[in-house]
Short mmCIF file of C-alpha atoms in Angstrom, two decimals:
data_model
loop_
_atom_site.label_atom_id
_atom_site.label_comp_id
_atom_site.label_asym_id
_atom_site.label_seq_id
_atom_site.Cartn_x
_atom_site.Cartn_y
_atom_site.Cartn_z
CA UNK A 428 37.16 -2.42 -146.33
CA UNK A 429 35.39 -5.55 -145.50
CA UNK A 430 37.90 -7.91 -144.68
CA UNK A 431 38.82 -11.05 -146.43
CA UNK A 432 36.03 -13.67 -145.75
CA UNK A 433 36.11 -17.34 -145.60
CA UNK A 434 33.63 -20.33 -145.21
CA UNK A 435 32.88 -22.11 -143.28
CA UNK A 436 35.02 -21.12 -140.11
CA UNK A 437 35.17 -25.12 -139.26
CA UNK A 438 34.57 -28.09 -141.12
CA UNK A 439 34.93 -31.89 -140.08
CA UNK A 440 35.12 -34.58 -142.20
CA UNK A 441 35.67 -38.04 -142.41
CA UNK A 442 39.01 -39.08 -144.34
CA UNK A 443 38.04 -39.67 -147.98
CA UNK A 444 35.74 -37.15 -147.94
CA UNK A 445 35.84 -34.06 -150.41
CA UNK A 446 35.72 -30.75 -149.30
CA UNK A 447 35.41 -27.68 -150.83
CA UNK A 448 35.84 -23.73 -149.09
CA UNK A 449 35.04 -20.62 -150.16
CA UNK A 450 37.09 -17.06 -149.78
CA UNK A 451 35.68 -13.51 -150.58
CA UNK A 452 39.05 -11.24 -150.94
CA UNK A 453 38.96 -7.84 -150.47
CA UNK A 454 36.61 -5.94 -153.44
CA UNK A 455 39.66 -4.16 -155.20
CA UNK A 456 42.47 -7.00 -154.82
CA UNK A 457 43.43 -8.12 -157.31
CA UNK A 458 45.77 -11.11 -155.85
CA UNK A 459 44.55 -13.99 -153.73
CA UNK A 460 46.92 -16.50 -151.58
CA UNK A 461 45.83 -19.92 -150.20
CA UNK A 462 47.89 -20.80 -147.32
CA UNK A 463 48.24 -23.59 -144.55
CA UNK A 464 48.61 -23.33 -141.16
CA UNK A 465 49.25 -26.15 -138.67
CA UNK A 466 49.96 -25.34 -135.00
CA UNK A 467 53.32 -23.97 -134.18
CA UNK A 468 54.34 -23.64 -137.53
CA UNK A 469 54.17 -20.50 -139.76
CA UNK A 470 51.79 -20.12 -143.17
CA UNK A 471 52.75 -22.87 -146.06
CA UNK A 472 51.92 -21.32 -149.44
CA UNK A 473 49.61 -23.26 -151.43
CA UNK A 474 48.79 -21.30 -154.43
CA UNK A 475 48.21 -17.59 -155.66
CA UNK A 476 46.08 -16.18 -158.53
CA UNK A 477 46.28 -12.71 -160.18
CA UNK A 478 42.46 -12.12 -161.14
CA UNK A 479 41.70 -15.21 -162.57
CA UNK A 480 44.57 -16.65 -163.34
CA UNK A 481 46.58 -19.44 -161.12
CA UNK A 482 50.04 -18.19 -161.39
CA UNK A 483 51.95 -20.26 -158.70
CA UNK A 484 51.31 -23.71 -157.26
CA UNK A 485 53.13 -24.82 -154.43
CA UNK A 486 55.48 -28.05 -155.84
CA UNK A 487 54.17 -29.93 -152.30
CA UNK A 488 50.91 -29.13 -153.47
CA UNK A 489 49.15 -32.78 -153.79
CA UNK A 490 47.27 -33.72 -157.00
CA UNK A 491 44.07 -34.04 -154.73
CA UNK A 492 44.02 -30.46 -154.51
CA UNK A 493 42.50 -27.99 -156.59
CA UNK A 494 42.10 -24.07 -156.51
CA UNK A 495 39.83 -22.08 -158.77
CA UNK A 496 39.26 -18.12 -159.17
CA UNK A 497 36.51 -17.92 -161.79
CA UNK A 498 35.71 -14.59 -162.59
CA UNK A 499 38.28 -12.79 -160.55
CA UNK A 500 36.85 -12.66 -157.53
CA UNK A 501 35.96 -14.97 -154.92
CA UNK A 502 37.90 -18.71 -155.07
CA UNK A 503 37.53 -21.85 -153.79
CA UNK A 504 40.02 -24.58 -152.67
CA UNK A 505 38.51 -28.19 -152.93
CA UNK A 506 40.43 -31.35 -151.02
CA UNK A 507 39.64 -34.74 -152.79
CA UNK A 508 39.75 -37.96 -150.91
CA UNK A 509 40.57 -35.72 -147.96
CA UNK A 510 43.37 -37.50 -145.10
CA UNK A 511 43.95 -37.00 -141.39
CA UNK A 512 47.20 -35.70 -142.87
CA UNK A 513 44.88 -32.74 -144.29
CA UNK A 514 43.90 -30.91 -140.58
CA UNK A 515 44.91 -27.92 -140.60
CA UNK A 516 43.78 -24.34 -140.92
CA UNK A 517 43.40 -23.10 -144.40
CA UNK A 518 43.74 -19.50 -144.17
CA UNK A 519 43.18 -17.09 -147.51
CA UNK A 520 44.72 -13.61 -147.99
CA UNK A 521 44.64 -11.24 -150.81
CA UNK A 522 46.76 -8.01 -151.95
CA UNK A 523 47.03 -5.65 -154.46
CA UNK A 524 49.38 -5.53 -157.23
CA UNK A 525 51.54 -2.56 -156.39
CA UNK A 526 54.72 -1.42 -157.14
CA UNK A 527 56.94 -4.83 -157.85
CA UNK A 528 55.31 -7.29 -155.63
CA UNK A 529 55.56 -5.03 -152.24
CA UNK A 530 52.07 -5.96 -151.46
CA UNK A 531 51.12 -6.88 -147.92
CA UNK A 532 48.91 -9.65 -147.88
CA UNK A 533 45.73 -9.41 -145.56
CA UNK A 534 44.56 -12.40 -144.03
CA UNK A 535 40.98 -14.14 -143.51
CA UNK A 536 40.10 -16.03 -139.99
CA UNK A 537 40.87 -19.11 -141.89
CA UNK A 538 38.75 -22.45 -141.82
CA UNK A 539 39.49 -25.06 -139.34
CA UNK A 540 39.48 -28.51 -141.10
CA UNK A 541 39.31 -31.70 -138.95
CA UNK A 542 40.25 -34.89 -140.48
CA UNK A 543 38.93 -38.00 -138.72
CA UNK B 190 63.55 -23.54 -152.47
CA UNK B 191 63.60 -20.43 -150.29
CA UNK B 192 63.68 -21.15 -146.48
CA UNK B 193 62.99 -18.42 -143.68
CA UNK B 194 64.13 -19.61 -140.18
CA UNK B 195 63.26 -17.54 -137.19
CA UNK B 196 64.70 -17.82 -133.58
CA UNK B 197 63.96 -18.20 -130.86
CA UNK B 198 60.58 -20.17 -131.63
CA UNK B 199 59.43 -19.15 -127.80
CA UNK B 200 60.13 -16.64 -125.36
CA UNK B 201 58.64 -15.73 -121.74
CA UNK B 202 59.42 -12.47 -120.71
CA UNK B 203 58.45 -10.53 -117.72
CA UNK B 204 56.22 -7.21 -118.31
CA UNK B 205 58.77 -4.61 -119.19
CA UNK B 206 61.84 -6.66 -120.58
CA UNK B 207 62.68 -6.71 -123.98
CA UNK B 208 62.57 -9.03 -126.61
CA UNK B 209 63.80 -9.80 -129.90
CA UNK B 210 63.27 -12.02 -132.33
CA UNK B 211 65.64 -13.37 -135.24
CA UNK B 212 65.37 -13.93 -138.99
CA UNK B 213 67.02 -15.45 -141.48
CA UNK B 214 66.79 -16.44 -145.44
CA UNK B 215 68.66 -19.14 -147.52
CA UNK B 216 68.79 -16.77 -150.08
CA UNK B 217 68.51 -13.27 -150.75
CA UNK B 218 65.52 -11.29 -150.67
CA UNK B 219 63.68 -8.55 -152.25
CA UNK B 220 62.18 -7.96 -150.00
CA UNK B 221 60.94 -8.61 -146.13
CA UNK B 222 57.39 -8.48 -144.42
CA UNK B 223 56.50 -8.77 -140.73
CA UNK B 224 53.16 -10.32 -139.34
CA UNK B 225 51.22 -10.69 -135.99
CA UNK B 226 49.16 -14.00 -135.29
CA UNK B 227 47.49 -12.81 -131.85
CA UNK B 228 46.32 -16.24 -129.93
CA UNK B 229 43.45 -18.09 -131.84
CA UNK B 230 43.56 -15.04 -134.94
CA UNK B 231 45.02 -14.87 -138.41
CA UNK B 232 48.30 -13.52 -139.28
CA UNK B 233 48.36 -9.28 -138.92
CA UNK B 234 50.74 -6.97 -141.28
CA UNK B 235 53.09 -4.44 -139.19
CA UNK B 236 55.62 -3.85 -141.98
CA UNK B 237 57.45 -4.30 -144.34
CA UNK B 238 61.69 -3.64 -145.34
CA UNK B 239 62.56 -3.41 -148.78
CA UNK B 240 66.44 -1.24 -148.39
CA UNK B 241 69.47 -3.20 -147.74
CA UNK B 242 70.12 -2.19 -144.04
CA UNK B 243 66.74 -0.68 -143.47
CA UNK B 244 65.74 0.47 -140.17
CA UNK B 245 61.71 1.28 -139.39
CA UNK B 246 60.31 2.35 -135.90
CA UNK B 247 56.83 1.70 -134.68
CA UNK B 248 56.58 3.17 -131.38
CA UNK B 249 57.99 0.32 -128.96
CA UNK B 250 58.79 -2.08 -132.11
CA UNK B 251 62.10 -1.56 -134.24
CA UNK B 252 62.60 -3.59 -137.64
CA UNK B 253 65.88 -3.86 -138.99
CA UNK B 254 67.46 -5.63 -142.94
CA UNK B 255 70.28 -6.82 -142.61
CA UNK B 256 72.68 -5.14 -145.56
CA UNK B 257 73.00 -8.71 -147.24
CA UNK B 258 69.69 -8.74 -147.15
CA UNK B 259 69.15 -12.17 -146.19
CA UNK B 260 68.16 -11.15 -142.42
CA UNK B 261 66.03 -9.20 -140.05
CA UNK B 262 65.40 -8.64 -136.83
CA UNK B 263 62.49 -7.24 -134.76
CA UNK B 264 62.88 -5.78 -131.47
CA UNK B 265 60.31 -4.98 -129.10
CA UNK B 266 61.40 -2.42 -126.16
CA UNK B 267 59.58 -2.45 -122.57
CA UNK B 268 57.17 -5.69 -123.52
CA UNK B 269 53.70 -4.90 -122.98
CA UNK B 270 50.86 -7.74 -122.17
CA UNK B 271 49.21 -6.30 -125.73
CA UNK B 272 52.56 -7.41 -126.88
CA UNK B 273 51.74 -11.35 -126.65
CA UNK B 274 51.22 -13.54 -129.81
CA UNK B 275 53.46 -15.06 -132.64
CA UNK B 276 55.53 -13.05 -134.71
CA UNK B 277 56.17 -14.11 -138.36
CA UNK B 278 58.70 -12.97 -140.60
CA UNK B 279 57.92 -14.00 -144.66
CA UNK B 280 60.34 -13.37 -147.19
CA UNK B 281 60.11 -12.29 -150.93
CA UNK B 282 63.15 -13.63 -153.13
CA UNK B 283 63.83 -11.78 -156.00
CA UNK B 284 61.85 -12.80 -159.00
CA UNK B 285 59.10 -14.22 -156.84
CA UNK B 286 56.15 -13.11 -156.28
CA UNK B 287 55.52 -15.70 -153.39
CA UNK B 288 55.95 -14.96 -149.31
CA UNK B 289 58.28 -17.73 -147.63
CA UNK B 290 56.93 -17.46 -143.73
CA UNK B 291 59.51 -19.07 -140.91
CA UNK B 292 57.75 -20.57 -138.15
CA UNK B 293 57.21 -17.54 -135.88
CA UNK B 294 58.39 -16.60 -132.46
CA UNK B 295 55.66 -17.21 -130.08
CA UNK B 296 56.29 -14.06 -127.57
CA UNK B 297 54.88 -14.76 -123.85
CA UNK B 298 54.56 -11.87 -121.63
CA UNK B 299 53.64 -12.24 -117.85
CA UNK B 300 52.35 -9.22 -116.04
#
């Protein structure tokens, strides 16, 4: 078990900016979770996918973002015409479908995005 | 939507003193996990509650679902300095296969 992986660990941008980051879930999940974190408040689900399919988008989700999971395995979450209102950690998890959806999810380090 | 709130959002306790933190769901879940966010990491699994009125023990930390299954507690006996970070609870409503987190109690412990 490798971990989940993300990159990069930090990014800054300047607002308007498009970013795009990467996550590597763990080999034999088959779910993977985008979440946001900003300080002193708990993960905001963003979107899952179930191997390569996008299942669940978050209805505060803006149009300016985007998720993909190609073949099933790693995905990437791009941020058009990024805003200051974007900093935040992204943090990535992924789980395996198990009995009913008892799966605990298992977190990356997360990237760091700065706004300015 | 589904909302998790957690109390307290902060609490400073002296080594040795317990502490517990507070759960609660808008609606009623399927089920319950628990996470650790240690200072500057990402969010840690310790368990998860499934049973209405479930009780599971890890050493010093007890988990409890409530029988409505709508709330949960954890309780951590004789606070350790190991013990500090935030504690999440994230919710599962029934039919989703989305985690609700609350904010998190952010658990302080001076030696």
């Amino acid at each position: 078990d490798t971990g989940v992986s993300q990159d990069p660990r930090h990014k800054i941008t300047k607002r308007g900016q498009n970013v795009t980051f990467r996550c590597d879930p763990i080999s034999e999940h088959n779910r993977l979770y985008w979440y946001r974190q900003t300080l002193g408040q708990g993960p905001e689900f963003l979107t899952y996918f179930q191997n390569e399919a996008q299942l669940e988008k978050s209805r505060l989700l803006s149009n300016r973002f985007s998720a993909e999971r190609p073949k099933g395995s790693f995905s990437t979450l791009e941020i058009q015409r990024t805003e200051q209102g974007d900093s935040a950690m992204y943090l990535c998890a992924s789980s395996l479908l198990g009995e009913g959806n008892n799966s605990p999810l298992h977190f990356g380090n997360g990237t760091r995005l700065t706004v300015t | 939507g589904q909302q998790v709130m957690q109390i307290p959002q902060y609490q400073h306790v002296q080594e040795g003193e317990d502490f517990t933190t507070y759960c609660n769901s808008s609606t009623t879940l399927s089920n319950i996990q628990w996470y650790k966010q240690r200072p500057g990491g990402h969010p840690v699994f310790l368990i998860q509650l499934v049973k209405s009125g479930e009780v599971k023990k890890q050493k010093r930390l007890t988990f409890q679902f409530g029988e409505a299954k709508k709330n949960s507690s954890l309780h951590i006996t004789a606070t350790q300095t190991t013990d500090v970070g935030t504690y999440f609870c994230a919710g599962r409503g029934s039919g989703y296969s989305t985690l609700t987190f609350g904010k998190g109690t952010m658990l302080l412990v001076s030696p």
